[in-house]
Coordinates of C-alpha atoms in Angstrom, one line a residue:
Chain A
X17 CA 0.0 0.0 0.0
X18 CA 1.4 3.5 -1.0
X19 CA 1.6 5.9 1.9
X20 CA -0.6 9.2 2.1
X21 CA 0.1 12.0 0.7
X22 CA -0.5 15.7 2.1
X23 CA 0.1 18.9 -0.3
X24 CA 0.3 22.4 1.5
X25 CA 0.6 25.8 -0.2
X26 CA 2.0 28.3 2.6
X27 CA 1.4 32.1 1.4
X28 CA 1.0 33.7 5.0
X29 CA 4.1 35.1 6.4
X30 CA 3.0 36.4 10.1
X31 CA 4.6 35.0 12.9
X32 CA 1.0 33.3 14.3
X33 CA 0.4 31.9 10.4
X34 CA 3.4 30.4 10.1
X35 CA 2.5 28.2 12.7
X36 CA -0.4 25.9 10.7
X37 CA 2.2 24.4 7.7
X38 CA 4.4 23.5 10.0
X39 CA 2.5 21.9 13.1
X40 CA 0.8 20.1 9.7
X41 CA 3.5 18.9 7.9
X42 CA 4.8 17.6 10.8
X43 CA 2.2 15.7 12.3
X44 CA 1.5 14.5 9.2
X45 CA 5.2 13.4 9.0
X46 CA 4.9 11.9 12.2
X47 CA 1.7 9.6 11.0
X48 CA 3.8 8.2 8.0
X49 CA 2.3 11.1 5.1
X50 CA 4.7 12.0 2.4
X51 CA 4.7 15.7 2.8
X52 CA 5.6 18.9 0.4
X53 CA 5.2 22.3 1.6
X54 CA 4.9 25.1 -1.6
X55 CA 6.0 28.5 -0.4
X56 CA 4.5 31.4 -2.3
X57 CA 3.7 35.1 -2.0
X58 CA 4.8 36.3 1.7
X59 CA 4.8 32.7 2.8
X60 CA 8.4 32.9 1.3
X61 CA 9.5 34.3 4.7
X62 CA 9.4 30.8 6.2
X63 CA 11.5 29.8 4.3
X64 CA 14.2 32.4 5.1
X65 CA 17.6 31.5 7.6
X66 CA 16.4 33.9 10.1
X67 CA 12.5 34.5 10.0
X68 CA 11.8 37.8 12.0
X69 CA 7.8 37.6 11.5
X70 CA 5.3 39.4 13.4
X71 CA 2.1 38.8 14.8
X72 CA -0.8 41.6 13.0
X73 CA -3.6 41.9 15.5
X74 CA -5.3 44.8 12.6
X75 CA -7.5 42.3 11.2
X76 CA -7.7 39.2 13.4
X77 CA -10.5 40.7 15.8
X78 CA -10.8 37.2 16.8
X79 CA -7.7 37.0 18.6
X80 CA -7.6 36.3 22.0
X81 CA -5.5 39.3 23.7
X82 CA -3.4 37.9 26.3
X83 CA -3.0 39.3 29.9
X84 CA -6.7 41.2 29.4
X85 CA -5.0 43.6 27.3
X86 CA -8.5 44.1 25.0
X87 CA -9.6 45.3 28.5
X88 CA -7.5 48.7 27.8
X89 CA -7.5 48.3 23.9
X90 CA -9.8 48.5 22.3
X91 CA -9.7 46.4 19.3
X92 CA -9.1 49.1 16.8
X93 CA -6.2 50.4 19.5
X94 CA -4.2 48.2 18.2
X95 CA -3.7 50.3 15.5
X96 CA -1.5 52.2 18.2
X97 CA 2.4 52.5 17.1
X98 CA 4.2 49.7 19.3
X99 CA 1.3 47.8 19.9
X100 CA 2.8 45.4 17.4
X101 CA 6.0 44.4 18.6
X102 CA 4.4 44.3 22.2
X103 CA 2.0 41.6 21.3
X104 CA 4.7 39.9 19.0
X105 CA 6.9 39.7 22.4
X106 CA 3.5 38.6 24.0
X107 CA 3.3 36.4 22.2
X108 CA 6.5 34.7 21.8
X109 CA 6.7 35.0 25.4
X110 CA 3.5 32.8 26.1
X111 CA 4.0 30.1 23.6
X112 CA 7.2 29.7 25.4
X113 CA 5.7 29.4 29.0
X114 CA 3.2 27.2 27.8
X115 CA 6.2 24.9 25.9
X116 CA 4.9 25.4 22.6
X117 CA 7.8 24.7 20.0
X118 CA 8.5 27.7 18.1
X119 CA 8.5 28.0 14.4
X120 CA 12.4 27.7 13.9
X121 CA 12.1 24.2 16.0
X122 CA 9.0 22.9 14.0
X123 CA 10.6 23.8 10.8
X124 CA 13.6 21.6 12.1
X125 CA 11.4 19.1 12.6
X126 CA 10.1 18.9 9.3
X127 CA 13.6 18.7 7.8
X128 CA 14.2 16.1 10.1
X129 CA 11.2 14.0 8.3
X130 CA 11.8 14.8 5.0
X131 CA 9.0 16.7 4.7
X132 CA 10.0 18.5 1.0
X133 CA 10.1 22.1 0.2
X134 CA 9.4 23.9 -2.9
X135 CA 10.2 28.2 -3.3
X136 CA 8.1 29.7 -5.4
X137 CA 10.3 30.9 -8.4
X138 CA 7.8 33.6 -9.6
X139 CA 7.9 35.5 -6.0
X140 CA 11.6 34.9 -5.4
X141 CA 12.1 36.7 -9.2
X142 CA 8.8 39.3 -8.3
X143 CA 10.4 40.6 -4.7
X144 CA 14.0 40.1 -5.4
X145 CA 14.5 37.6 -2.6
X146 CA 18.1 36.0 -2.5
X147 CA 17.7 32.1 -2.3
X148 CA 21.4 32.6 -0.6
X149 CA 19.4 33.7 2.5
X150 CA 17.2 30.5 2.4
X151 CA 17.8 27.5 4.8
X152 CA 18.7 24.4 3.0
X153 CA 17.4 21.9 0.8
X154 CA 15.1 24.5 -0.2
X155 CA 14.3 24.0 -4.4
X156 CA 13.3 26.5 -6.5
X157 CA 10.2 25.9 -8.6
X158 CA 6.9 26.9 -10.3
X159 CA 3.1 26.8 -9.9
X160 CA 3.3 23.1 -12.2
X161 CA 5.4 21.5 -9.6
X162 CA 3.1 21.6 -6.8
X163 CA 0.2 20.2 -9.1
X164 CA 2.5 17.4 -10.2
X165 CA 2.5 16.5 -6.4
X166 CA -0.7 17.6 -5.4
X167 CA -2.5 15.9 -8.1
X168 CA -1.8 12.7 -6.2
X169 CA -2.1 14.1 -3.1
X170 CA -4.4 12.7 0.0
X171 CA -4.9 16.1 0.6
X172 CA -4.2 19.5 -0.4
X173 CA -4.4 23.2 1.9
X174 CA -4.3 26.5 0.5
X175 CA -2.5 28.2 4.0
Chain B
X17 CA -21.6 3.1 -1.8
X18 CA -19.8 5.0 0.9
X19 CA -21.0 8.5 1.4
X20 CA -18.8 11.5 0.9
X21 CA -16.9 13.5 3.7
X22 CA -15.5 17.1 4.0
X23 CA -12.8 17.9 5.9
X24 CA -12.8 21.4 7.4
X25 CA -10.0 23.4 9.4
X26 CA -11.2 26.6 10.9
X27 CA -8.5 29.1 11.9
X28 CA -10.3 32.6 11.5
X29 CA -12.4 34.3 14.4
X30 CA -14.2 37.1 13.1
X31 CA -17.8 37.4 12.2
X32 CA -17.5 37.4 8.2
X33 CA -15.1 34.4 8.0
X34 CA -16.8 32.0 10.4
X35 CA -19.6 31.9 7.8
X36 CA -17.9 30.0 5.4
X37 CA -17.1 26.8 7.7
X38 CA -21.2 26.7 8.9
X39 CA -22.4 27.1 5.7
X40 CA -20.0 25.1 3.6
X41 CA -21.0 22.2 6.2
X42 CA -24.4 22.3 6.8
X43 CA -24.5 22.5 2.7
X44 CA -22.3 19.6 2.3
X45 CA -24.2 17.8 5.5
X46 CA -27.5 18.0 3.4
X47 CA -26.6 16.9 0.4
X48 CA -25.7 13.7 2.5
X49 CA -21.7 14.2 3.0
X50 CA -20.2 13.0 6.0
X51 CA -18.7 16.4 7.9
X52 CA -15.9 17.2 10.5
X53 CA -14.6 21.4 11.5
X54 CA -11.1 20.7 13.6
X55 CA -11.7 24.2 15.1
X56 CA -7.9 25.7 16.1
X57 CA -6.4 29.3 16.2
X58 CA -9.0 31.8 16.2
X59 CA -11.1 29.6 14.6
X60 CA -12.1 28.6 18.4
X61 CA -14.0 31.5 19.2
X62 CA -16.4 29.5 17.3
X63 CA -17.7 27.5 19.2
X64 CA -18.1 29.3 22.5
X65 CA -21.3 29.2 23.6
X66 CA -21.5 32.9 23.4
X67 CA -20.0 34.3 19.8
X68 CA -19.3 37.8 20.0
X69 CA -17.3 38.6 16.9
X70 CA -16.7 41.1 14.4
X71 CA -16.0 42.2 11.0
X72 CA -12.5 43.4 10.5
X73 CA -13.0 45.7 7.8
X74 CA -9.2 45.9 7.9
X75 CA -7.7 44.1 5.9
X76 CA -10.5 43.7 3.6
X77 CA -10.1 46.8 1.1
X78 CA -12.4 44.4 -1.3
X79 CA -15.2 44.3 1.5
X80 CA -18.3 46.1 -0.5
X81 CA -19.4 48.5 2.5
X82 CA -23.0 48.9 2.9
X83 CA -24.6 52.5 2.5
X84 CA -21.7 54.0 0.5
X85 CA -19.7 54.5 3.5
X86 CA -16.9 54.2 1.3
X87 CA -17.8 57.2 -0.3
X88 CA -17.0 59.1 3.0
X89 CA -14.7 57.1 4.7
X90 CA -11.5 55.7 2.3
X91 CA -11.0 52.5 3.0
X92 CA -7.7 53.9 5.6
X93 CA -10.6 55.3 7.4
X94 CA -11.6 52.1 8.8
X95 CA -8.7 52.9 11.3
X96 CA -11.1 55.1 13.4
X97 CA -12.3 54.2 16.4
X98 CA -15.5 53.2 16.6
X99 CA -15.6 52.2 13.2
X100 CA -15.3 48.0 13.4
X101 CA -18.4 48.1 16.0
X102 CA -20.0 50.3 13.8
X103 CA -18.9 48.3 10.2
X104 CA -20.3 45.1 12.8
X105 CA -24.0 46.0 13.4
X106 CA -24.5 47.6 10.0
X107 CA -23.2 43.8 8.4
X108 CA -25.7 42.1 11.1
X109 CA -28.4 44.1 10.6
X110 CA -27.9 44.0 6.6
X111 CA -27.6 39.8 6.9
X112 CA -31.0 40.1 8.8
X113 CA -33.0 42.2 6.7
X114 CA -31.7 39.8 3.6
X115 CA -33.0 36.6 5.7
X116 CA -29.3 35.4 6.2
X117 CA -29.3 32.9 9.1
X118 CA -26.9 34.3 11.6
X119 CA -23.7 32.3 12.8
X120 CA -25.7 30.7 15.6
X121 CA -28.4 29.8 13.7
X122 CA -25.7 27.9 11.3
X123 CA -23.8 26.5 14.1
X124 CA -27.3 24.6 15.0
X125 CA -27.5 23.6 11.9
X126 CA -24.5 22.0 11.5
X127 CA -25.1 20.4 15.1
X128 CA -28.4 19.0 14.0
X129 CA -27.1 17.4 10.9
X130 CA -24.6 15.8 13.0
X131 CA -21.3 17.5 11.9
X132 CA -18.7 16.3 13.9
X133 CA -16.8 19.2 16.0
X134 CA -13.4 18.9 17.3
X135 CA -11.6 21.8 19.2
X136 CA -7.8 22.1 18.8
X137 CA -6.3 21.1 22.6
X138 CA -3.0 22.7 21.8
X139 CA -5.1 26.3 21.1
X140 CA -7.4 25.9 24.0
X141 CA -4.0 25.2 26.0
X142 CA -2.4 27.9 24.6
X143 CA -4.5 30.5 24.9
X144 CA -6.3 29.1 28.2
X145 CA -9.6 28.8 27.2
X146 CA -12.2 27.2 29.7
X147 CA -14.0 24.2 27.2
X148 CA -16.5 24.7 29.6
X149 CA -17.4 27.7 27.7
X150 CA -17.6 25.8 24.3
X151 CA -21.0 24.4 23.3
X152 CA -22.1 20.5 24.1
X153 CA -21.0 17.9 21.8
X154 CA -17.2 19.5 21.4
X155 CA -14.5 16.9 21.2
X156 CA -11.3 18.2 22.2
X157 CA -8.5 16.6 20.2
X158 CA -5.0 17.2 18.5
X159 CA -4.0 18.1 14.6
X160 CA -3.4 13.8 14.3
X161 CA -7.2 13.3 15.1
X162 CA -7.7 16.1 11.8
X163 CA -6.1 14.1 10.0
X164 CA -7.0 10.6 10.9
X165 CA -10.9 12.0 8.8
X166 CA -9.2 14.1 6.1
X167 CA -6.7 11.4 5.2
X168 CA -10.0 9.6 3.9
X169 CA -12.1 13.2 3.0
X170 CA -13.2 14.1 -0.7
X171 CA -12.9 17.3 0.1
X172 CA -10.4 19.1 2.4
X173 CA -10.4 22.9 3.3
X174 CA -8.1 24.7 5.3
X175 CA -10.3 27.9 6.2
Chain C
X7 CA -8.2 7.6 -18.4
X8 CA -10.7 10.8 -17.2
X9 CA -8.8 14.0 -16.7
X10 CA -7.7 15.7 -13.1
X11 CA -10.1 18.3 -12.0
X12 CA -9.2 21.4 -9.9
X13 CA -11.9 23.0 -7.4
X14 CA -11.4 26.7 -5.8
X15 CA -13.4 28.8 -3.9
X16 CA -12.0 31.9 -4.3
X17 CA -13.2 34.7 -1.6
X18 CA -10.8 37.6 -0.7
X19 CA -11.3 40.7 -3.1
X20 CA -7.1 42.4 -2.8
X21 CA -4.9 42.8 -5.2
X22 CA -2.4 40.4 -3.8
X23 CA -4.9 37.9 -2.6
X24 CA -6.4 38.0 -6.2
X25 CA -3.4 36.5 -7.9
X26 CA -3.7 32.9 -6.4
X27 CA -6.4 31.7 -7.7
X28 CA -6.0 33.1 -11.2
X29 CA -2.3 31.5 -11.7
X30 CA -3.2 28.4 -10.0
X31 CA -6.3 27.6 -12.1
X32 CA -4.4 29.0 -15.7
X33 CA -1.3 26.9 -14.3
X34 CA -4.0 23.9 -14.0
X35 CA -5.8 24.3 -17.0
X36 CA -2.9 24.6 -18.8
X37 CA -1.3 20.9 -17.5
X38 CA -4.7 19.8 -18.9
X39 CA -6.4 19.8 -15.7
X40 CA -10.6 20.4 -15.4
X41 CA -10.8 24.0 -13.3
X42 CA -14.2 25.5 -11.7
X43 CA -13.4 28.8 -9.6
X44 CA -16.7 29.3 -7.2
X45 CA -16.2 33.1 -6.1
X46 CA -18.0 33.8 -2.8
X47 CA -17.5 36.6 -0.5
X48 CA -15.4 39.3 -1.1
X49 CA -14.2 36.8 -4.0
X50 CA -16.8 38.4 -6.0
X51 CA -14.8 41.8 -7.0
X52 CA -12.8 39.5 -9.3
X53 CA -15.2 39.0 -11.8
X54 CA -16.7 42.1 -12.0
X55 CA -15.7 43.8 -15.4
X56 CA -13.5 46.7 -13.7
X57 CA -12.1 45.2 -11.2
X58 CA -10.4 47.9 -8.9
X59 CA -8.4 46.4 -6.3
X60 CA -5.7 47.5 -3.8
X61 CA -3.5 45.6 -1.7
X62 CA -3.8 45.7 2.1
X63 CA -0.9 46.0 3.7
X64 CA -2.6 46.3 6.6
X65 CA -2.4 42.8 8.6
X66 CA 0.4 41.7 6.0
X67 CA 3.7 42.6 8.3
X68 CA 5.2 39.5 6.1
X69 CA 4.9 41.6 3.1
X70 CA 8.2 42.2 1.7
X71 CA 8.0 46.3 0.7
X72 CA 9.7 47.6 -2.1
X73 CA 12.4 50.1 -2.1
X74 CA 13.3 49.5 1.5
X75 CA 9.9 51.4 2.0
X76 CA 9.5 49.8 5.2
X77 CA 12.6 51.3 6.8
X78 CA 11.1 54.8 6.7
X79 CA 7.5 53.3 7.7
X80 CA 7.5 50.6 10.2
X81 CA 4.8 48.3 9.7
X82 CA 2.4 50.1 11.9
X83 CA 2.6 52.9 9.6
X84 CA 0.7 51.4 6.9
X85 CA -2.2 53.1 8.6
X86 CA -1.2 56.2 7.4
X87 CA -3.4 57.6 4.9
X88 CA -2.6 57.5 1.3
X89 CA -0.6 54.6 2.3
X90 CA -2.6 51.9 0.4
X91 CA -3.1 54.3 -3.2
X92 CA 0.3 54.3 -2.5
X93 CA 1.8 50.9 -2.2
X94 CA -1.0 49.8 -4.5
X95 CA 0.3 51.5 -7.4
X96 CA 3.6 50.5 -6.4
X97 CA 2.5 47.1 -6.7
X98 CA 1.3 47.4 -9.7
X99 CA 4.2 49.2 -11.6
X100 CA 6.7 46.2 -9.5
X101 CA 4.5 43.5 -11.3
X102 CA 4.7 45.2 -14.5
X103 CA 8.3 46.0 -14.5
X104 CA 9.0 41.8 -13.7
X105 CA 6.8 41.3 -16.4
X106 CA 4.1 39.6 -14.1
X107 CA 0.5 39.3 -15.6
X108 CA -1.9 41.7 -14.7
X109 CA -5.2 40.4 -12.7
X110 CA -7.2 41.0 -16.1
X111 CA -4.6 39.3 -18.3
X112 CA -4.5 36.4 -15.9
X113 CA -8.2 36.2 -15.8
X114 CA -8.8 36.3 -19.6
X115 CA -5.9 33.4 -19.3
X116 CA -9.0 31.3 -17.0
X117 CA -11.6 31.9 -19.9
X118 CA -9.8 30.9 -23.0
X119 CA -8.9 27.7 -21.0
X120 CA -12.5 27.5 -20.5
X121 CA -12.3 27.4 -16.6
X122 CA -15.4 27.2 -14.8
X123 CA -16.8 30.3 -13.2
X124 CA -19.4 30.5 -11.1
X125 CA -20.7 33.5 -8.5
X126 CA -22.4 33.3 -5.6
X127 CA -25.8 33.7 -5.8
X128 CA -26.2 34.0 -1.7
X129 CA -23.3 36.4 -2.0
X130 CA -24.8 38.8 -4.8
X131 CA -27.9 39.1 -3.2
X132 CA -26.3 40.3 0.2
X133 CA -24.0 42.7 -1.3
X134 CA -26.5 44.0 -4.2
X135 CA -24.3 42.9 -6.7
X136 CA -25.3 43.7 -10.0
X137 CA -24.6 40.3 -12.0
X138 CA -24.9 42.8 -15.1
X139 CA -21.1 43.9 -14.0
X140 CA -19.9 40.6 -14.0
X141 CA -17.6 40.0 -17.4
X142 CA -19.8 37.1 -19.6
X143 CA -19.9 33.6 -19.2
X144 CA -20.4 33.8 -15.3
X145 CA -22.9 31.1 -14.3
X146 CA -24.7 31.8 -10.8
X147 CA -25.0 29.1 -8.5
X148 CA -25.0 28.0 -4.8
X149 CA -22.8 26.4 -2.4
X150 CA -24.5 22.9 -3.5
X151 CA -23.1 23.8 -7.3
X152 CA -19.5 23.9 -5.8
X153 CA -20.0 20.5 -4.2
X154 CA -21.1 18.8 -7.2
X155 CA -17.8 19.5 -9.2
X156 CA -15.5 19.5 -5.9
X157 CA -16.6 16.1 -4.7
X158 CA -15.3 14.7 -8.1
X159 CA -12.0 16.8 -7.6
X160 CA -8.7 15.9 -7.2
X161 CA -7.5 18.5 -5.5
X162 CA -9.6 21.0 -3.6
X163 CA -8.5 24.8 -2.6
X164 CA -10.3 27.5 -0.4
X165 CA -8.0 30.6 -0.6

């Protein structure tokens, strides 16, 4: 019997949606899927050595604000100059207390099991990204080589 | 002949894009497909017993607004205070007066066409949340149980 | 042997968050795959004849900016108005410059590979669409219509 087969397309680059491709593809690893992770538009970011991403509050009204912040922001405050790199260190700081892995860790994880990944060529050429600066093992490719794997794929996510 | 299944993954917490997971599931639930939402991220808020969510008009520069409040506000005006809340009850009250059933109402739905619900335990750890809050009939289960329905899904959407 | 089929709900309305659903289903058409786009939501602006879109940098801090933009405004300052005319258009005149397709060109790419297009209906009667904007050959159709063709899919992608 052939093993499963899971296709993801990652085109978010904030630090909180960074989080679903890789907690995917590696619990999918884990369960014996044959994984392949296509990076595209910002989702290119993950793919860099050092990913500095933030967290955007403007538009996820749905977050939870930690520490009953929302009690003395309103939601649009976070519109406020700082408030970003405060809740990004928030953050960062909670998932760490609460021994969640962080996205440099779960990325190792999926090189660890083999999950394969696939740069956008199109967005490295549109934004002038330098595939020196990518981790390795990274290959460069188009929109056709994620269908070729994804065509035979279990199942696909657009992320 | 086995019956069809959709696999759905909501992430997003606001009042527009919980819509899509209810009414893609209670669609596909009466047209007689097998259904499971893995609720995780944001996507949680969802199924607290009490939704109070909101449009994020940020973000959204394609979001039609009702009244031709574009015509006074640009779409940088959303940044106002005052102006999500506002942007919320004018999208409720428009959704009412076109007989759109409101989130609740498509949350039952899905519940009495027996669409299975399964809330991330690594978000409700992270971010604390009481499942006590949550509505009956909540699993609580981990990104392998996800994949243990999409692996054999039709259909599989990461909203 | 039948051919591979492609399914896409297509429902943000940006300039950025437009492109994804136009390349993937021209890439997909093109390797001979079946494609039907069902555009929902904000989805909608992108078949209306004129389609005026901007990008939202707002809630993107993984957007890359051009011309070091984002050393003079940190990413909070994309709430500064003029901000999203102005990025917009640089936008535009990047993709140009790289020789990237426009929206429009992309999208009469879709037609004369005789993908699938469908609207909304629940969607255009909420907003007050006029379907007589919509560019020809758009069918109307429900969330059941998008079930029919994605249940026979291969591969499956709400973006």
């Amino acid at each position: 019997m052939s093993e499963k087969k899971l296709a993801i397309i990652a085109t978010k680059g904030t630090l909180d949606w960074g989080y679903p491709p890789f907690i995917l593809a590696s619990t999918a690893a884990a369960l014996g899927y044959d994984v392949e992770i296509f990076f595209t538009f910002y989702g290119l970011q993950l793919v860099n050595k050092k990913m500095n991403l933030s967290v955007s509050p403007l538009g996820n009204p749905g977050m939870p604000m930690p520490l009953g912040m929302d009690k003395w922001f309103p939601v649009i405050g976070t519109a406020i100059p700082g408030m970003q790199s405060m809740m990004t260190s928030m953050m960062k700081s909670k998932m760490k207390s609460k021994g969640v892995a962080s996205l440099e860790e779960l990325r190792d994880l999926c090189i660890e099991a083999e999950v394969r990944m696939i740069a956008c060529q199109m967005t490295v050429d549109l934004f002038e990204f330098d595939s020196k600066d990518f981790i390795e093992g990274i290959e460069l490719g188009g929109a056709a080589s994620f269908f070729e794997f994804a065509g035979e794929s279990d199942i696909s996510l657009f992320i």
